[in-house]
Amino acid sequence: MTIDIFKNLLLNLSMLVIIAQLLTKTTFVKQFMFAYKTDLKSSLLLAVIFGLISILSTYTGINVNGAIVNTRVIGVMSGGIIGGPIVGMGAALIGGVHRYFFDVGGFTAVACAISTFIEGIIGVMASKYLKRNNWNKGDIFLLAALAEVFQMVIILLVAKPYPDALAVVKIIAFPMILFNSTGMVIFISVFNSIFIEQDNESAKRIKLAFDISEQCLPFLRKGMYDKDNMNAVSKMILENSKDGGVVITDRERILSYECDVVPLRVDFEEIGLPQIVQTVINEDAVSIAESAGEDDVFYEQLKKFTIVGAPLHSKGSVVGTILVFTKKFKLSTQTDKDFVDGLSKLFSTQLELAEAQKQRELLQKAEFRALQSQINPHFLFNALNTITSFCREKPDKARELLIALSTYFRNTLNTNQYMINIYDEFAHVDSYLQLEKARFDDRLTLVIDVPTDLCCKVPSFILQPIVENAVKHGAMKRSTGKVEIRARQTNDLVTISVKDSGYGISQEIIEALHNDTLDSCKVGLCNVDKRLRSIYGQKYALDISTSTSGTEIIIRIPLDKGEEKDEDSNCG
């Protein structure tokens, strides 16, 4: 008899697993399980389904001394655990009433009907706990075992005569507790596979968002308001996601529209922003649109697609939206919501960084121009005095110096490029040194060792302040002085050295320079150091070696970073 019971329970269990597999493939069950709120009609329908499962388990059970050994508990408790109160109590009521009328007046009819109803209550009560713990298999096994123990107790209390009830319980208790508890775990696990599939799909979509963001990075660096860039971003999203369409907007208009299925209506600018865009902006949250009024821009689009929208942020406020057209009436929109939300956050970060970079470059240019305005008048006064002294005795030399001065100021005042070829910077320095050499004559010795094959971009006006400092505050503090300028290039670095024979720089000035507390009178040295650190990083600050016999200042320019600021210039 025991072997027959085991065979029957194993057969019933296999049948229920197949039923569970079939149910999880149906659209109705998937929609029910993914829904945040379920309607009464869906709950009642699912209660009937699980009630029928319990009825089937009763019919396929085996009779043992007036009791029916079955797997009815799996259908009833699963209904409560998966579907909640209405499903669980509905299935329990259906299964319990059927059990009573299946064997009216039978030895265990009343006891089994009561236990079926109690099993439904147990499933409902445990539903929230089990979902919170991701349907832990150990908990499900123990809960089902507890429900079967209750059933055995109820049989002992209700079924009469007691000796017969006790004899039946001794036979059926162990196989029913073992098989039904194991069956519950397997049955629930089949349903849980739906969520595992959903999680895997979400993970794929989130990874896709990262990949798309990385591909769009070059376009996002230029901000939102370049139409060609935004079109390129939309096309890239569409090609990778395989969705129906992509739209990018700011707070006032549609910037980019990509959808081959439904064209954008020609009067979209007159109508104004679609309702889904206004909702996303006003609520600052991911939103979904399934339909819209006839006067909405996306009226036709929403006949074929569901639109998922998410906000784009910059400086803490919403600056626009990104919309993705997905398939209509999908089982779950959560995956699409996660995808669009992730994409919008990644894009927002890139837009924020692009804006910060733009502001930083503007600040650097402002500092650069402020530096020019402070240096030029002082240098002009000294240069004109020098040229004046040559006008009568050496007019040719004066003419040569005037040309050098005009070259110097042309480079200074007409420089529009922030990054220039290194030889343009050396030409600027050479104009300056011609004038200083003429001024100090034999008192100043110049040594310039610069290879002709350097290939590098440098920040404009980065070298002249260092050379001027070496001449004025270094070499010419002595009766005679020397300034040496040398440049060398390695595989990834250009090193420029400016060395003078002065009395050195005080340690206090060097420390103040590195701590950004240098006095404003040292604006040239300070600005050069700040610009180098701002553009290339802290490790590219001015390298200063000083003593009482002179000072050497080294500038290091990384080739890859130096070149990327000005894509239109070529190496000289």
Coordinates of C-alpha atoms in Angstrom, one line a residue:
M1 CA 0.0 0.0 0.0
T2 CA 2.8 2.4 0.9
I3 CA 4.5 1.9 -2.5
D4 CA 1.2 2.6 -4.2
I5 CA 0.8 5.9 -2.2
F6 CA 4.3 7.0 -3.2
K7 CA 3.7 6.2 -6.8
N8 CA 0.4 8.1 -6.9
L9 CA 1.8 11.1 -5.1
L10 CA 4.8 11.2 -7.4
L11 CA 2.5 11.0 -10.5
N12 CA 0.3 13.8 -9.1
L13 CA 3.3 15.9 -8.4
S14 CA 4.6 15.5 -11.9
M15 CA 1.2 16.5 -13.3
L16 CA 1.1 19.6 -11.2
V17 CA 4.6 20.7 -12.3
I18 CA 3.5 20.4 -15.9
I19 CA 0.4 22.4 -15.2
A20 CA 2.6 25.1 -13.5
Q21 CA 4.9 25.2 -16.5
L22 CA 1.9 25.7 -18.8
L23 CA 0.4 28.4 -16.6
T24 CA 3.6 30.4 -16.5
K25 CA 3.6 30.6 -20.3
T26 CA 0.1 32.2 -20.4
T27 CA -0.2 35.9 -20.9
F28 CA -2.9 36.2 -18.2
V29 CA -0.8 34.7 -15.4
K30 CA 2.3 36.7 -16.3
Q31 CA 0.3 39.9 -16.4
F32 CA -1.3 39.1 -13.1
M33 CA 2.1 38.4 -11.4
F34 CA 3.7 41.5 -12.7
A35 CA 0.8 43.8 -11.9
Y36 CA 1.3 46.2 -9.0
K37 CA -2.5 46.3 -8.4
T38 CA -4.8 43.5 -9.5
D39 CA -8.5 43.9 -10.4
L40 CA -11.2 41.7 -8.8
K41 CA -12.1 40.0 -12.1
S42 CA -8.5 38.8 -12.6
S43 CA -8.2 37.6 -9.0
L44 CA -11.5 35.6 -9.2
L45 CA -10.4 34.0 -12.5
L46 CA -7.1 33.0 -10.9
A47 CA -8.9 31.7 -7.9
V48 CA -11.0 29.4 -10.2
I49 CA -7.8 28.2 -11.9
F50 CA -6.1 27.2 -8.6
G51 CA -9.5 25.8 -7.3
L52 CA -9.6 23.6 -10.4
I53 CA -6.0 22.4 -9.7
S54 CA -7.1 21.4 -6.2
I55 CA -10.2 19.6 -7.6
L56 CA -7.9 17.7 -10.1
S57 CA -5.6 16.7 -7.3
T58 CA -8.6 15.3 -5.4
Y59 CA -9.8 13.3 -8.5
T60 CA -6.3 11.9 -9.1
G61 CA -5.8 10.9 -5.4
I62 CA -5.8 7.3 -4.1
N63 CA -8.3 6.0 -1.6
V64 CA -6.7 4.6 1.6
N65 CA -9.2 3.2 4.2
G66 CA -11.8 5.9 3.5
A67 CA -9.3 8.8 3.1
I68 CA -8.0 10.2 -0.1
V69 CA -4.3 10.6 -0.4
N70 CA -3.8 13.7 -2.7
T71 CA -1.8 16.8 -3.5
R72 CA -4.8 19.2 -3.1
V73 CA -2.8 21.4 -0.6
I74 CA -0.4 22.5 -3.4
G75 CA -3.2 24.1 -5.5
V76 CA -4.8 25.8 -2.5
M77 CA -1.8 27.1 -0.7
S78 CA 0.0 28.1 -3.9
G79 CA -3.1 30.2 -4.8
G80 CA -2.8 32.1 -1.5
I81 CA 1.0 32.5 -1.7
I82 CA 1.1 33.6 -5.4
G83 CA -2.2 35.5 -5.8
G84 CA -3.0 36.8 -2.3
P85 CA -6.3 36.8 -0.2
I86 CA -8.9 36.6 -2.9
V87 CA -7.1 33.9 -5.0
G88 CA -6.1 31.9 -1.9
M89 CA -9.5 32.0 -0.2
G90 CA -11.4 31.5 -3.4
A91 CA -9.3 28.4 -4.3
A92 CA -9.7 27.0 -0.8
L93 CA -13.4 27.5 -0.9
I94 CA -13.7 25.8 -4.3
G95 CA -11.4 22.9 -3.3
G96 CA -12.9 22.5 0.2
V97 CA -16.5 22.4 -1.0
H98 CA -15.7 20.0 -3.8
R99 CA -13.9 17.7 -1.4
Y100 CA -16.9 17.6 0.8
F101 CA -19.4 16.8 -2.0
F102 CA -16.9 14.5 -3.7
D103 CA -17.4 12.0 -0.8
V104 CA -20.5 13.3 1.1
G105 CA -20.8 11.5 4.4
G106 CA -17.4 9.9 3.8
F107 CA -15.1 9.0 6.7
T108 CA -12.8 12.1 6.2
A109 CA -15.1 14.3 4.1
V110 CA -15.7 17.0 6.7
A111 CA -12.2 16.9 8.1
C112 CA -10.5 17.3 4.7
A113 CA -12.9 20.1 3.7
I114 CA -12.0 22.0 6.9
S115 CA -8.3 21.4 6.5
T116 CA -8.5 22.5 2.8
F117 CA -10.0 25.8 3.9
I118 CA -7.4 26.2 6.7
E119 CA -4.6 25.5 4.2
G120 CA -5.9 28.4 2.1
I121 CA -5.8 30.7 5.1
I122 CA -2.2 29.6 5.9
G123 CA -1.1 30.4 2.3
V124 CA -2.7 33.8 2.4
M125 CA -1.2 34.7 5.8
A126 CA 2.2 33.7 4.7
S127 CA 2.1 35.3 1.2
K128 CA 3.6 38.7 2.1
Y129 CA 6.3 37.1 4.3
L130 CA 7.4 34.7 1.6
K131 CA 7.4 37.3 -1.2
R132 CA 9.5 39.6 1.0
N133 CA 12.0 36.8 1.4
N134 CA 12.0 35.9 -2.3
W135 CA 9.9 32.8 -1.7
N136 CA 12.6 31.0 0.3
K137 CA 12.4 27.3 -0.4
G138 CA 13.1 26.3 3.2
D139 CA 10.3 28.4 4.4
I140 CA 7.9 27.1 1.8
F141 CA 8.8 23.5 2.7
L142 CA 8.2 24.1 6.4
L143 CA 5.0 25.9 5.8
A144 CA 3.6 23.1 3.6
A145 CA 4.7 20.5 6.2
L146 CA 3.0 22.5 8.9
A147 CA -0.2 22.7 6.9
E148 CA -0.2 18.9 6.4
V149 CA 0.4 18.4 10.1
F150 CA -2.7 20.5 10.7
Q151 CA -4.6 18.3 8.3
M152 CA -3.6 15.2 10.2
V153 CA -4.6 16.8 13.5
I154 CA -8.0 17.8 12.1
I155 CA -8.6 14.2 10.8
L156 CA -7.8 12.9 14.3
L157 CA -10.2 15.5 15.9
V158 CA -13.1 15.3 13.4
A159 CA -13.1 11.9 11.7
K160 CA -14.9 9.2 13.6
P161 CA -14.3 6.5 14.9
Y162 CA -11.0 7.7 16.3
P163 CA -9.2 4.3 16.1
D164 CA -9.9 4.3 12.3
A165 CA -8.7 7.9 12.0
L166 CA -5.5 7.1 13.8
A167 CA -4.9 4.1 11.7
V168 CA -5.3 6.2 8.5
V169 CA -3.1 9.0 9.8
K170 CA -0.3 6.5 10.5
I171 CA -0.4 5.4 6.9
I172 CA -0.8 8.7 5.0
A173 CA 1.0 11.2 7.3
F174 CA 4.6 10.7 6.3
P175 CA 4.1 10.4 2.5
M176 CA 1.7 13.3 2.3
I177 CA 3.9 15.6 4.4
L178 CA 7.0 14.7 2.5
F179 CA 5.6 14.8 -1.1
N180 CA 3.3 17.8 -0.6
S181 CA 6.0 19.9 1.0
T182 CA 8.5 19.0 -1.7
G183 CA 5.8 19.6 -4.3
M184 CA 5.0 23.0 -2.9
V185 CA 8.7 24.0 -3.3
I186 CA 8.8 22.8 -6.9
F187 CA 5.4 24.3 -7.8
I188 CA 6.3 27.8 -6.4
S189 CA 9.8 27.6 -8.0
V190 CA 8.2 27.2 -11.4
F191 CA 6.2 30.4 -10.9
N192 CA 9.3 32.1 -9.5
S193 CA 11.1 31.4 -12.7
I194 CA 9.0 34.2 -14.3
F195 CA 10.7 36.7 -12.0
I196 CA 14.1 35.3 -12.7
E197 CA 13.5 35.7 -16.4
Q198 CA 12.4 39.3 -15.7
D199 CA 15.5 40.0 -13.6
N200 CA 17.8 38.6 -16.3
E201 CA 16.0 40.8 -18.9
S202 CA 16.4 43.8 -16.7
A203 CA 20.1 43.1 -16.2
K204 CA 20.5 42.9 -20.0
R205 CA 18.7 46.2 -20.5
I206 CA 20.7 48.0 -17.8
K207 CA 23.9 46.7 -19.4
L208 CA 22.6 47.9 -22.7
A209 CA 22.0 51.4 -21.2
F210 CA 25.6 51.5 -20.1
D211 CA 26.8 50.4 -23.6
I212 CA 24.6 53.0 -25.3
S213 CA 25.8 55.7 -23.0
E214 CA 29.4 54.9 -23.7
Q215 CA 28.8 55.1 -27.4
C216 CA 26.9 58.4 -27.1
L217 CA 29.6 60.0 -25.0
P218 CA 31.3 61.9 -27.8
F219 CA 28.0 63.5 -28.8
L220 CA 26.8 64.2 -25.2
R221 CA 30.0 66.1 -24.5
K222 CA 28.8 68.8 -26.9
G223 CA 25.6 69.4 -25.0
M224 CA 21.9 69.0 -25.9
Y225 CA 21.5 71.8 -28.4
D226 CA 23.3 70.5 -31.4
K227 CA 20.5 68.9 -33.6
D228 CA 22.9 66.6 -35.5
N229 CA 24.4 65.3 -32.2
M230 CA 20.9 64.6 -30.7
N231 CA 19.8 62.9 -33.9
A232 CA 23.0 60.7 -33.7
V233 CA 22.2 59.9 -30.1
S234 CA 18.6 58.9 -30.9
K235 CA 19.7 56.7 -33.8
M236 CA 22.3 55.0 -31.7
I237 CA 19.7 54.2 -29.0
L238 CA 17.3 52.9 -31.6
E239 CA 19.9 50.7 -33.3
N240 CA 21.0 49.1 -30.0
S241 CA 17.7 48.8 -28.2
K242 CA 15.6 47.6 -31.2
D243 CA 12.7 49.6 -29.8
G244 CA 10.0 51.3 -31.9
G245 CA 11.3 54.9 -31.5
V246 CA 13.3 57.4 -29.5
V247 CA 12.6 61.1 -28.7
I248 CA 14.8 63.6 -27.0
T249 CA 13.3 66.9 -25.8
D250 CA 14.2 70.0 -23.8
R251 CA 11.6 71.8 -21.6
E252 CA 10.1 73.6 -24.6
R253 CA 10.5 71.6 -27.8
I254 CA 11.4 68.2 -29.4
L255 CA 15.1 68.1 -30.2
S256 CA 15.2 64.8 -31.9
Y257 CA 12.7 62.2 -33.2
E258 CA 13.5 58.8 -34.6
C259 CA 10.6 56.4 -35.5
D260 CA 10.3 54.7 -38.9
V261 CA 6.8 53.4 -38.2
V262 CA 4.9 56.6 -37.5
P263 CA 6.2 60.0 -38.7
L264 CA 6.1 63.1 -36.5
R265 CA 3.2 65.3 -37.5
V266 CA 4.2 68.4 -39.3
D267 CA 2.5 70.8 -36.9
F268 CA 4.1 69.4 -33.8
E269 CA 5.8 72.8 -33.0
E270 CA 2.5 74.6 -33.0
I271 CA 0.7 72.0 -30.8
G272 CA 3.4 72.1 -28.1
L273 CA 4.9 69.4 -26.0
P274 CA 3.2 66.0 -25.7
Q275 CA 1.4 65.2 -22.5
I276 CA 3.9 62.5 -21.5
V277 CA 6.7 65.0 -21.7
Q278 CA 4.9 67.5 -19.6
T279 CA 4.1 64.8 -17.0
V280 CA 7.8 63.7 -16.8
I281 CA 9.0 67.3 -16.4
N282 CA 6.3 68.2 -13.8
E283 CA 6.7 65.0 -11.7
D284 CA 10.4 64.7 -12.3
A285 CA 10.0 60.9 -12.5
V286 CA 9.7 58.1 -15.0
S287 CA 6.2 58.0 -16.5
I288 CA 4.3 55.7 -19.0
A289 CA 1.7 56.7 -21.6
E290 CA -0.6 54.1 -23.2
S291 CA -2.9 56.6 -24.9
A292 CA -3.5 60.3 -25.6
G293 CA -6.1 62.7 -26.9
E294 CA -6.4 63.5 -30.6
D295 CA -4.9 66.9 -30.1
D296 CA -1.7 65.4 -28.6
V297 CA 1.5 65.2 -30.7
F298 CA 1.8 61.5 -30.0
Y299 CA -1.8 60.5 -30.6
E300 CA -0.9 58.3 -33.6
Q301 CA 2.2 56.9 -32.0
L302 CA 0.3 55.8 -28.9
K303 CA -2.0 53.7 -31.1
K304 CA 1.0 51.4 -31.9
F305 CA 3.4 51.9 -29.0
T306 CA 3.6 52.4 -25.2
I307 CA 5.9 55.4 -24.4
V308 CA 8.2 55.3 -21.5
G309 CA 9.7 58.7 -20.5
A310 CA 12.4 59.8 -18.0
P311 CA 13.8 63.2 -17.1
L312 CA 17.2 64.5 -18.0
H313 CA 18.9 66.6 -15.3
S314 CA 21.6 69.3 -15.2
K315 CA 22.6 71.3 -12.2
G316 CA 19.9 69.6 -10.1
S317 CA 16.9 70.6 -12.3
V318 CA 15.1 68.9 -15.2
V319 CA 16.4 70.2 -18.5
G320 CA 14.6 67.8 -20.8
T321 CA 13.3 64.2 -21.3
I322 CA 14.2 61.0 -23.2
L323 CA 11.3 58.9 -24.5
V324 CA 11.4 55.3 -25.8
F325 CA 8.6 53.7 -27.8
T326 CA 8.1 50.1 -26.7
K327 CA 5.7 47.3 -27.8
K328 CA 2.1 47.8 -27.0
F329 CA 0.5 45.7 -24.2
K330 CA 3.7 44.1 -23.0
L331 CA 3.4 41.7 -20.0
S332 CA 5.5 44.1 -17.9
T333 CA 6.8 47.6 -18.5
Q334 CA 9.1 47.5 -15.5
T335 CA 12.1 46.3 -17.6
D336 CA 11.5 49.2 -20.0
K337 CA 11.1 51.7 -17.1
D338 CA 14.4 50.5 -15.6
F339 CA 16.1 50.8 -19.0
V340 CA 14.9 54.3 -19.8
D341 CA 15.5 55.5 -16.2
G342 CA 19.1 54.1 -16.3
L343 CA 19.7 55.7 -19.7
S344 CA 18.4 59.1 -18.5
K345 CA 20.6 59.1 -15.4
L346 CA 23.7 58.1 -17.4
F347 CA 22.9 60.8 -20.0
S348 CA 22.3 63.4 -17.3
T349 CA 25.7 62.7 -15.7
Q350 CA 27.4 63.1 -19.1
L351 CA 25.5 66.4 -19.8
E352 CA 26.4 67.6 -16.3
L353 CA 30.1 66.8 -16.9
A354 CA 29.9 68.5 -20.4
E355 CA 28.5 71.6 -18.8
A356 CA 31.1 71.6 -16.0
Q357 CA 33.9 71.2 -18.6
K358 CA 32.5 74.0 -20.7
Q359 CA 32.5 76.3 -17.6
R360 CA 36.0 75.3 -16.7
E361 CA 37.3 76.1 -20.1
L362 CA 35.6 79.5 -20.0
L363 CA 37.2 80.1 -16.7
Q364 CA 40.6 79.1 -17.9
K365 CA 40.2 81.5 -20.9
A366 CA 39.1 84.3 -18.6
E367 CA 42.2 83.8 -16.5
F368 CA 44.4 83.7 -19.6
R369 CA 43.0 87.0 -20.9
A370 CA 43.3 88.6 -17.5
L371 CA 47.0 87.5 -17.5
Q372 CA 47.5 89.1 -20.9
S373 CA 45.9 92.4 -19.9
Q374 CA 48.2 92.7 -16.8
I375 CA 51.5 91.8 -18.6
N376 CA 51.1 93.6 -21.9
P377 CA 51.2 97.3 -20.7
H378 CA 54.2 96.7 -18.5
F379 CA 56.2 94.9 -21.3
L380 CA 55.1 97.5 -23.9
F381 CA 56.5 100.4 -21.9
N382 CA 60.0 98.7 -21.6
A383 CA 60.0 97.6 -25.3
L384 CA 59.2 101.0 -26.6
N385 CA 62.0 102.6 -24.5
T386 CA 64.4 100.0 -25.9
I387 CA 63.4 100.7 -29.5
T388 CA 63.6 104.4 -29.0
S389 CA 67.2 104.2 -27.9
F390 CA 68.1 102.5 -31.3
C391 CA 66.1 104.8 -33.6
R392 CA 68.9 107.3 -34.3
E393 CA 72.1 105.3 -34.1
K394 CA 70.8 101.9 -35.3
P395 CA 67.6 102.4 -37.3
D396 CA 67.8 99.0 -38.9
K397 CA 68.0 97.4 -35.5
A398 CA 65.1 99.5 -34.4
R399 CA 63.1 98.4 -37.4
E400 CA 63.9 94.8 -36.6
L401 CA 62.8 95.3 -33.0
L402 CA 59.5 96.9 -34.1
I403 CA 58.8 93.9 -36.3
A404 CA 59.5 91.7 -33.3
L405 CA 57.2 93.8 -31.1
S406 CA 54.4 93.7 -33.6
T407 CA 54.8 89.9 -34.0
Y408 CA 54.7 89.6 -30.2
F409 CA 51.5 91.6 -29.8
R410 CA 49.9 90.0 -32.8
N411 CA 50.4 86.7 -31.2
T412 CA 49.2 88.0 -27.8
L413 CA 46.2 90.0 -28.9
N414 CA 44.9 87.9 -31.8
T415 CA 45.2 84.4 -30.3
N416 CA 41.8 82.8 -30.6
Q417 CA 42.9 79.2 -30.2
Y418 CA 43.3 78.1 -26.6
M419 CA 45.7 75.2 -27.6
I420 CA 48.4 76.0 -30.2
N421 CA 51.3 74.3 -31.9
I422 CA 54.4 74.3 -29.6
Y423 CA 56.4 76.1 -32.3
D424 CA 53.9 78.9 -32.4
E425 CA 54.5 79.3 -28.6
F426 CA 58.3 79.3 -29.1
A427 CA 57.9 81.9 -31.9
H428 CA 56.0 84.1 -29.4
V429 CA 58.8 83.6 -26.8
D430 CA 61.4 84.4 -29.4
S431 CA 59.8 87.7 -30.2
Y432 CA 59.9 88.6 -26.5
L433 CA 63.6 87.5 -26.2
Q434 CA 64.7 89.6 -29.2
L435 CA 63.4 92.7 -27.4
E436 CA 64.9 91.7 -24.0
K437 CA 68.3 90.9 -25.6
A438 CA 68.3 94.3 -27.3
R439 CA 67.4 95.9 -24.0
F440 CA 70.1 94.2 -21.9
D441 CA 72.7 93.6 -24.7
D442 CA 75.8 91.8 -23.4
R443 CA 74.5 91.5 -19.9
L444 CA 72.0 88.8 -21.0
T445 CA 73.1 85.5 -22.5
L446 CA 70.5 83.2 -24.1
V447 CA 70.9 79.5 -24.8
I448 CA 68.0 78.0 -26.8
D449 CA 68.0 74.2 -27.5
V450 CA 64.7 73.2 -29.1
P451 CA 64.5 70.3 -31.6
T452 CA 62.8 70.8 -34.9
D453 CA 60.8 67.6 -34.8
L454 CA 58.5 68.2 -31.8
C455 CA 54.9 67.4 -32.3
C456 CA 52.7 68.8 -29.5
K457 CA 50.0 71.2 -28.6
V458 CA 50.4 73.5 -25.6
P459 CA 48.1 76.0 -23.9
S460 CA 48.6 79.4 -25.6
F461 CA 50.7 81.8 -23.7
I462 CA 52.0 79.1 -21.3
L463 CA 55.7 79.6 -21.8
Q464 CA 56.2 83.3 -22.1
P465 CA 55.4 84.2 -18.5
I466 CA 58.0 81.7 -17.3
V467 CA 60.7 83.0 -19.6
E468 CA 59.9 86.6 -18.6
N469 CA 60.1 85.6 -15.0
A470 CA 63.5 84.0 -15.7
V471 CA 64.8 87.2 -17.4
K472 CA 63.4 89.9 -15.1
H473 CA 63.4 88.2 -11.7
G474 CA 66.2 85.8 -12.3
A475 CA 69.1 86.5 -14.6
M476 CA 68.9 90.3 -14.7
K477 CA 69.0 90.5 -10.9
R478 CA 72.7 90.1 -11.4
S479 CA 75.0 92.4 -13.3
T480 CA 75.2 89.7 -16.0
G481 CA 72.9 86.7 -16.4
K482 CA 72.0 83.7 -18.4
V483 CA 68.7 82.1 -19.5
E484 CA 68.6 78.6 -21.0
I485 CA 65.5 77.2 -22.7
R486 CA 65.6 73.5 -23.6
A487 CA 62.9 71.1 -24.9
R488 CA 62.8 67.3 -25.2
Q489 CA 60.1 64.8 -26.4
T490 CA 59.6 61.3 -25.2
N491 CA 56.9 58.9 -26.4
D492 CA 54.2 60.5 -24.4
L493 CA 55.6 63.7 -22.9
V494 CA 57.2 66.9 -23.9
T495 CA 59.4 68.5 -21.3
I496 CA 60.4 72.2 -21.4
S497 CA 63.0 73.6 -19.1
V498 CA 63.6 77.3 -18.4
K499 CA 66.7 77.9 -16.3
D500 CA 68.2 81.2 -15.1
S501 CA 71.3 82.2 -13.2
G502 CA 69.6 84.5 -10.7
Y503 CA 69.5 84.4 -6.9
G504 CA 66.7 81.8 -6.7
I505 CA 63.1 81.9 -5.5
S506 CA 62.3 81.9 -1.9
Q507 CA 60.8 78.7 -0.5
E508 CA 57.9 80.7 0.8
I509 CA 56.9 81.7 -2.7
I510 CA 57.1 78.1 -3.9
E511 CA 55.0 76.8 -1.1
A512 CA 52.4 79.6 -1.6
L513 CA 52.3 78.7 -5.3
H514 CA 51.5 75.1 -4.6
N515 CA 48.9 76.0 -2.0
D516 CA 47.2 78.6 -4.2
T517 CA 48.0 81.4 -1.8
L518 CA 50.6 83.2 -3.9
D519 CA 50.4 87.0 -3.8
S520 CA 48.7 88.7 -6.8
C521 CA 52.0 90.3 -7.8
K522 CA 53.2 86.9 -8.9
V523 CA 50.2 86.5 -11.3
G524 CA 52.3 85.2 -14.2
L525 CA 53.8 82.2 -12.4
C526 CA 50.5 81.6 -10.5
N527 CA 48.3 81.5 -13.5
V528 CA 50.6 79.2 -15.5
D529 CA 50.7 76.7 -12.6
K530 CA 46.9 76.8 -12.2
R531 CA 46.3 76.4 -15.9
L532 CA 48.6 73.4 -16.1
R533 CA 47.0 71.7 -13.1
S534 CA 43.5 72.5 -14.3
I535 CA 44.1 71.1 -17.8
Y536 CA 46.3 68.1 -17.2
G537 CA 46.0 67.3 -13.5
Q538 CA 47.8 68.0 -10.2
K539 CA 50.9 66.0 -11.2
Y540 CA 51.6 68.3 -14.1
A541 CA 52.1 71.4 -11.8
L542 CA 55.2 73.5 -12.4
D543 CA 58.4 71.6 -11.2
I544 CA 60.6 74.2 -9.6
S545 CA 64.2 73.7 -8.5
T546 CA 65.9 76.7 -6.9
S547 CA 69.1 77.7 -5.1
T548 CA 71.2 80.8 -4.6
S549 CA 72.9 80.2 -8.0
G550 CA 69.7 80.1 -10.0
T551 CA 66.3 78.6 -10.7
E552 CA 65.0 75.9 -13.1
I553 CA 61.3 75.6 -13.9
I554 CA 60.1 72.6 -15.8
I555 CA 56.8 72.3 -17.7
R556 CA 55.6 68.8 -18.7
I557 CA 53.0 68.5 -21.4
P558 CA 51.3 65.0 -22.0
L559 CA 51.0 64.5 -25.7
D560 CA 47.5 62.8 -25.7
K561 CA 45.9 65.5 -23.5
G562 CA 47.7 68.4 -25.2
E563 CA 46.4 67.4 -28.6
E564 CA 42.8 66.8 -27.9
K565 CA 41.9 70.4 -27.1
D566 CA 42.3 71.6 -30.7
E567 CA 41.4 69.1 -33.3
D568 CA 41.9 71.4 -36.3
S569 CA 45.5 72.3 -35.7
N570 CA 48.4 70.2 -37.1
C571 CA 51.8 69.6 -35.6
G572 CA 54.6 71.8 -37.0

